[in-house]
Amino acid sequence: MRDIIIFGAPGSGKGTQSEFLVNHYGLTHVSTGDLLRKEIADGTPLGCRIKSIMDNGGLVSDDIVVEMIGNVVANDTLGVLFDGFPRTVAQAEALDKLLASRQRSISCLISLDVPQDELIKRMLLRAATSGRSDDNEATIKNRLLEYESKTKPVAEHYRKQNKLISICGTGSIESIAANIAAAVDKL
Ligand code: B4P
């Protein structure tokens, strides 16, 4: 059983590398960003509540996200790839507790390290095709601030558990994937 977190700043390539990891290790992909965007697209009561938060580049509340994750982990078999979750230390603590209650624990947190100017460039480029309302300059700035203050400490939380793997997130998508696989296979 491998439960892996793919971690990094907005635009660092979490979603991109998730595709590779899911296929390579047969994991269940859980992207909280995708789950939340689906709520908005479906016009659910939850979607209406979180739309303005996401449009402003803020983080959705821990309670909502943790509840969504609880439902997914219960149905899993081979292991889960957590993409974009946890994004706060409170979410990380809740995840650790949830997995422990099922006699499981995180195998590793893979951190994709990308310089800020490259992150902004990627997200503005993605804006041309993604149709995502949070891929614009003002929102991107706020997402990066949220990352620095609330999300970065999650890496430290798992470093203390000796589970942090830092990977350079620039270069070709294939070379980054190969570096991730080499690190995961060593575990
Ligand atoms: P997410 O959906 O997680 O999205 P992201 O951080 O913007 O992008 P990601 O890192 O996956 O980048 P991608 O691979 O697409 O979050 C969106 C929002 O949802 C958050 O702001 C928040 O409001 C909310 N949310 C989600 N989870 C939450 C949680 N747990 N708690 C609270 N709120 C939550 O890559 C970006 C671009 O770069 C792509 O266009 C890609 O093609 C390109 N790219 C990737 N790798 C590349 C490479 N090696 N070289 C060049 N370009 C590359």
CSV table of N, CA, C and O and ligand atoms in Angstrom, one decimal, residues 8-17 31-34 36-37 53-54 57-62 65 83-88 91 118 122-123 125-126 132 134-135 143 169-173 176, ligand 1:
chain,number,residue,atom,x,y,z
A,8,GLY,N,3.4,21.1,-3.8
A,8,GLY,CA,4.2,22.2,-4.5
A,8,GLY,C,3.3,23.4,-4.6
A,8,GLY,O,2.1,23.3,-4.3
A,9,ALA,N,3.9,24.5,-5.0
A,9,ALA,CA,3.2,25.7,-5.2
A,9,ALA,C,2.2,25.6,-6.3
A,9,ALA,O,2.3,24.7,-7.1
A,10,PRO,N,1.2,26.5,-6.4
A,10,PRO,CA,0.3,26.5,-7.5
A,10,PRO,C,1.1,26.6,-8.8
A,10,PRO,O,2.0,27.4,-9.0
A,11,GLY,N,0.7,25.7,-9.8
A,11,GLY,CA,1.4,25.7,-11.1
A,11,GLY,C,2.7,24.9,-11.1
A,11,GLY,O,3.4,24.9,-12.1
A,12,SER,N,3.0,24.2,-10.0
A,12,SER,CA,4.3,23.5,-9.9
A,12,SER,C,4.3,22.2,-10.7
A,12,SER,O,5.3,21.6,-10.9
A,13,GLY,N,3.1,21.8,-11.1
A,13,GLY,CA,3.0,20.6,-11.9
A,13,GLY,C,2.4,19.4,-11.2
A,13,GLY,O,2.6,18.2,-11.6
A,14,LYS,N,1.7,19.6,-10.1
A,14,LYS,CA,1.2,18.5,-9.3
A,14,LYS,C,0.2,17.7,-10.2
A,14,LYS,O,0.3,16.5,-10.2
A,15,GLY,N,-0.7,18.4,-10.8
A,15,GLY,CA,-1.7,17.7,-11.6
A,15,GLY,C,-1.0,17.0,-12.8
A,15,GLY,O,-1.4,15.8,-13.1
A,16,THR,N,0.0,17.6,-13.4
A,16,THR,CA,0.7,17.0,-14.5
A,16,THR,C,1.4,15.7,-14.1
A,16,THR,O,1.3,14.7,-14.7
A,17,GLN,N,2.2,15.8,-13.0
A,17,GLN,CA,2.9,14.6,-12.6
A,17,GLN,C,2.0,13.5,-12.0
A,17,GLN,O,2.3,12.3,-11.9
A,31,SER,N,-7.7,14.6,-6.4
A,31,SER,CA,-7.3,16.0,-6.5
A,31,SER,C,-8.4,16.8,-5.8
A,31,SER,O,-9.5,16.9,-6.3
A,32,THR,N,-8.0,17.5,-4.7
A,32,THR,CA,-9.1,18.3,-4.1
A,32,THR,C,-9.5,19.5,-5.0
A,32,THR,O,-10.6,19.9,-5.0
A,33,GLY,N,-8.5,20.0,-5.8
A,33,GLY,CA,-8.9,21.1,-6.7
A,33,GLY,C,-9.9,20.6,-7.7
A,33,GLY,O,-10.9,21.3,-7.9
A,34,ASP,N,-9.7,19.4,-8.3
A,34,ASP,CA,-10.7,18.8,-9.2
A,34,ASP,C,-12.1,18.6,-8.5
A,34,ASP,O,-13.1,18.9,-9.1
A,36,LEU,N,-13.3,20.1,-5.9
A,36,LEU,CA,-14.0,21.4,-5.6
A,36,LEU,C,-14.5,22.1,-6.9
A,36,LEU,O,-15.6,22.6,-6.9
A,37,ARG,N,-13.7,22.0,-8.0
A,37,ARG,CA,-14.1,22.6,-9.3
A,37,ARG,C,-15.4,21.9,-9.8
A,37,ARG,O,-16.3,22.5,-10.4
A,53,ILE,N,-14.4,32.1,-3.0
A,53,ILE,CA,-13.1,31.8,-2.3
A,53,ILE,C,-12.1,31.4,-3.4
A,53,ILE,O,-10.9,31.9,-3.4
A,54,MET,N,-12.4,30.4,-4.2
A,54,MET,CA,-11.5,29.9,-5.2
A,54,MET,C,-11.2,31.0,-6.3
A,54,MET,O,-10.0,31.2,-6.7
A,57,GLY,N,-8.5,33.1,-5.1
A,57,GLY,CA,-7.2,32.5,-4.8
A,57,GLY,C,-7.0,32.0,-3.4
A,57,GLY,O,-5.9,31.7,-2.9
A,58,GLY,N,-8.1,32.0,-2.6
A,58,GLY,CA,-8.0,31.6,-1.2
A,58,GLY,C,-8.2,30.1,-1.0
A,58,GLY,O,-8.4,29.4,-2.0
A,59,LEU,N,-8.0,29.6,0.2
A,59,LEU,CA,-8.1,28.2,0.4
A,59,LEU,C,-9.5,27.9,1.0
A,59,LEU,O,-10.0,28.7,1.8
A,60,VAL,N,-10.1,26.9,0.5
A,60,VAL,CA,-11.4,26.5,1.1
A,60,VAL,C,-11.2,25.9,2.5
A,60,VAL,O,-10.1,25.4,2.8
A,61,SER,N,-12.3,26.0,3.3
A,61,SER,CA,-12.0,25.7,4.8
A,61,SER,C,-11.6,24.2,5.0
A,61,SER,O,-12.1,23.3,4.2
A,62,ASP,N,-10.8,24.0,6.0
A,62,ASP,CA,-10.3,22.7,6.3
A,62,ASP,C,-11.4,21.6,6.5
A,62,ASP,O,-11.3,20.5,6.0
A,65,VAL,N,-12.8,20.3,3.1
A,65,VAL,CA,-11.9,19.5,2.4
A,65,VAL,C,-11.6,18.2,3.1
A,65,VAL,O,-11.6,17.1,2.4
A,83,ASP,N,-3.3,14.8,-4.4
A,83,ASP,CA,-2.9,15.9,-5.2
A,83,ASP,C,-3.5,17.2,-4.8
A,83,ASP,O,-4.7,17.4,-4.9
A,84,GLY,N,-2.7,18.1,-4.2
A,84,GLY,CA,-3.2,19.4,-3.8
A,84,GLY,C,-3.8,19.3,-2.4
A,84,GLY,O,-4.5,20.2,-1.9
A,85,PHE,N,-3.6,18.2,-1.7
A,85,PHE,CA,-4.0,18.0,-0.3
A,85,PHE,C,-3.0,17.2,0.4
A,85,PHE,O,-2.5,16.2,-0.2
A,86,PRO,N,-2.6,17.5,1.6
A,86,PRO,CA,-3.1,18.6,2.5
A,86,PRO,C,-2.4,19.9,2.1
A,86,PRO,O,-1.3,20.0,1.6
A,87,ARG,N,-3.2,21.0,2.3
A,87,ARG,CA,-2.7,22.3,2.0
A,87,ARG,C,-2.6,23.2,3.2
A,87,ARG,O,-2.2,24.3,3.1
A,88,THR,N,-2.9,22.6,4.4
A,88,THR,CA,-2.6,23.3,5.7
A,88,THR,C,-2.1,22.2,6.7
A,88,THR,O,-2.4,21.0,6.4
A,91,GLN,N,-4.9,20.2,7.9
A,91,GLN,CA,-5.4,19.1,7.0
A,91,GLN,C,-4.4,17.9,7.1
A,91,GLN,O,-4.8,16.8,7.0
A,118,GLU,N,8.8,31.3,-12.8
A,118,GLU,CA,8.4,30.1,-13.7
A,118,GLU,C,6.9,29.7,-13.4
A,118,GLU,O,6.1,29.5,-14.3
A,122,ARG,N,3.9,29.8,-16.1
A,122,ARG,CA,3.1,28.6,-16.5
A,122,ARG,C,1.6,28.9,-16.3
A,122,ARG,O,0.8,28.4,-17.1
A,123,MET,N,1.2,29.5,-15.2
A,123,MET,CA,-0.2,29.7,-14.9
A,123,MET,C,-0.9,30.7,-15.9
A,123,MET,O,-2.0,30.5,-16.3
A,125,LEU,N,0.2,31.1,-19.0
A,125,LEU,CA,0.1,30.3,-20.2
A,125,LEU,C,-1.1,29.4,-20.2
A,125,LEU,O,-1.8,29.3,-21.2
A,126,ARG,N,-1.3,28.7,-19.0
A,126,ARG,CA,-2.4,27.8,-18.9
A,126,ARG,C,-3.8,28.6,-19.0
A,126,ARG,O,-4.7,28.0,-19.5
A,132,ARG,N,-9.9,28.4,-16.5
A,132,ARG,CA,-10.0,28.5,-15.0
A,132,ARG,C,-10.1,29.9,-14.6
A,132,ARG,O,-9.2,30.7,-14.9
A,134,ASP,N,-9.4,31.1,-11.8
A,134,ASP,CA,-8.3,31.5,-10.9
A,134,ASP,C,-7.0,31.7,-11.6
A,134,ASP,O,-6.0,31.9,-10.9
A,135,ASP,N,-6.9,31.5,-12.9
A,135,ASP,CA,-5.7,31.6,-13.6
A,135,ASP,C,-5.6,33.1,-14.2
A,135,ASP,O,-5.7,33.3,-15.4
A,143,ARG,N,-2.8,33.3,-4.6
A,143,ARG,CA,-2.6,31.9,-4.4
A,143,ARG,C,-1.2,31.7,-3.9
A,143,ARG,O,-0.9,30.8,-3.1
A,169,GLY,N,11.4,20.8,-10.0
A,169,GLY,CA,10.2,20.7,-10.8
A,169,GLY,C,10.3,21.5,-12.2
A,169,GLY,O,9.3,21.7,-12.8
A,170,THR,N,11.6,21.8,-12.5
A,170,THR,CA,11.8,22.4,-13.9
A,170,THR,C,12.5,21.4,-14.8
A,170,THR,O,13.2,20.5,-14.3
A,171,GLY,N,12.3,21.6,-16.1
A,171,GLY,CA,12.9,20.7,-17.1
A,171,GLY,C,11.7,20.0,-17.7
A,171,GLY,O,10.6,20.4,-17.5
A,172,SER,N,12.0,18.9,-18.5
A,172,SER,CA,10.9,18.2,-19.2
A,172,SER,C,10.0,17.4,-18.2
A,172,SER,O,10.5,17.0,-17.2
A,173,ILE,N,8.8,17.3,-18.6
A,173,ILE,CA,7.8,16.6,-17.8
A,173,ILE,C,8.3,15.1,-17.6
A,173,ILE,O,8.2,14.6,-16.5
A,176,ILE,N,11.3,14.9,-15.1
A,176,ILE,CA,10.8,15.1,-13.7
A,176,ILE,C,10.1,13.8,-13.2
A,176,ILE,O,10.4,13.3,-12.1
B,1,B4P,P1,-5.2,22.9,-7.7
B,1,B4P,O1,-6.3,22.3,-8.6
B,1,B4P,O2,-4.5,22.0,-6.8
B,1,B4P,O3,-4.3,23.5,-8.8
B,1,B4P,P2,-2.8,24.2,-8.9
B,1,B4P,O4,-2.1,24.2,-7.6
B,1,B4P,O5,-3.1,25.5,-9.5
B,1,B4P,O6,-2.0,23.5,-10.0
B,1,B4P,P3,-1.0,22.3,-10.2
B,1,B4P,O7,0.3,22.3,-9.4
B,1,B4P,O8,-1.8,21.0,-10.2
B,1,B4P,O9,-0.4,22.6,-11.7
B,1,B4P,P4,-0.5,21.9,-13.1
B,1,B4P,O10,0.0,20.5,-13.1
B,1,B4P,O11,-1.8,22.1,-13.7
B,1,B4P,O12,-5.9,24.1,-6.8
B,1,B4P,C1,-6.8,25.1,-7.2
B,1,B4P,C2,-7.5,25.8,-6.1
B,1,B4P,O13,-8.4,24.9,-5.4
B,1,B4P,C3,-6.7,26.4,-4.9
B,1,B4P,O14,-6.2,27.7,-5.2
B,1,B4P,C4,-7.7,26.4,-3.8
B,1,B4P,O15,-8.6,27.5,-3.8
B,1,B4P,C5,-8.6,25.1,-4.0
B,1,B4P,N1,-8.1,24.0,-3.2
B,1,B4P,C6,-7.5,22.8,-3.8
B,1,B4P,N2,-7.2,22.0,-2.8
B,1,B4P,C7,-7.5,22.6,-1.6
B,1,B4P,C8,-7.3,22.2,-0.3
B,1,B4P,N3,-6.7,21.0,0.1
B,1,B4P,N4,-7.6,23.0,0.7
B,1,B4P,C9,-8.2,24.2,0.4
B,1,B4P,N5,-8.4,24.7,-0.9
B,1,B4P,C10,-8.0,23.8,-1.9
B,1,B4P,O16,0.6,22.7,-13.9
B,1,B4P,C11,0.4,24.1,-14.2
B,1,B4P,C12,0.8,24.4,-15.6
B,1,B4P,O17,2.2,24.1,-15.8
B,1,B4P,C13,0.1,23.5,-16.6
B,1,B4P,O18,-0.4,24.3,-17.7
B,1,B4P,C14,1.1,22.5,-17.1
B,1,B4P,O19,0.9,22.1,-18.4
B,1,B4P,C15,2.4,23.3,-17.0
B,1,B4P,N6,3.6,22.4,-16.6
B,1,B4P,C16,3.6,21.3,-15.8
B,1,B4P,N7,4.8,20.8,-15.7
B,1,B4P,C17,5.6,21.5,-16.5
B,1,B4P,C18,7.0,21.5,-16.9
B,1,B4P,N8,7.8,20.6,-16.4
B,1,B4P,N9,7.5,22.4,-17.7
B,1,B4P,C19,6.7,23.4,-18.2
B,1,B4P,N10,5.3,23.5,-18.0
B,1,B4P,C20,4.8,22.6,-17.1
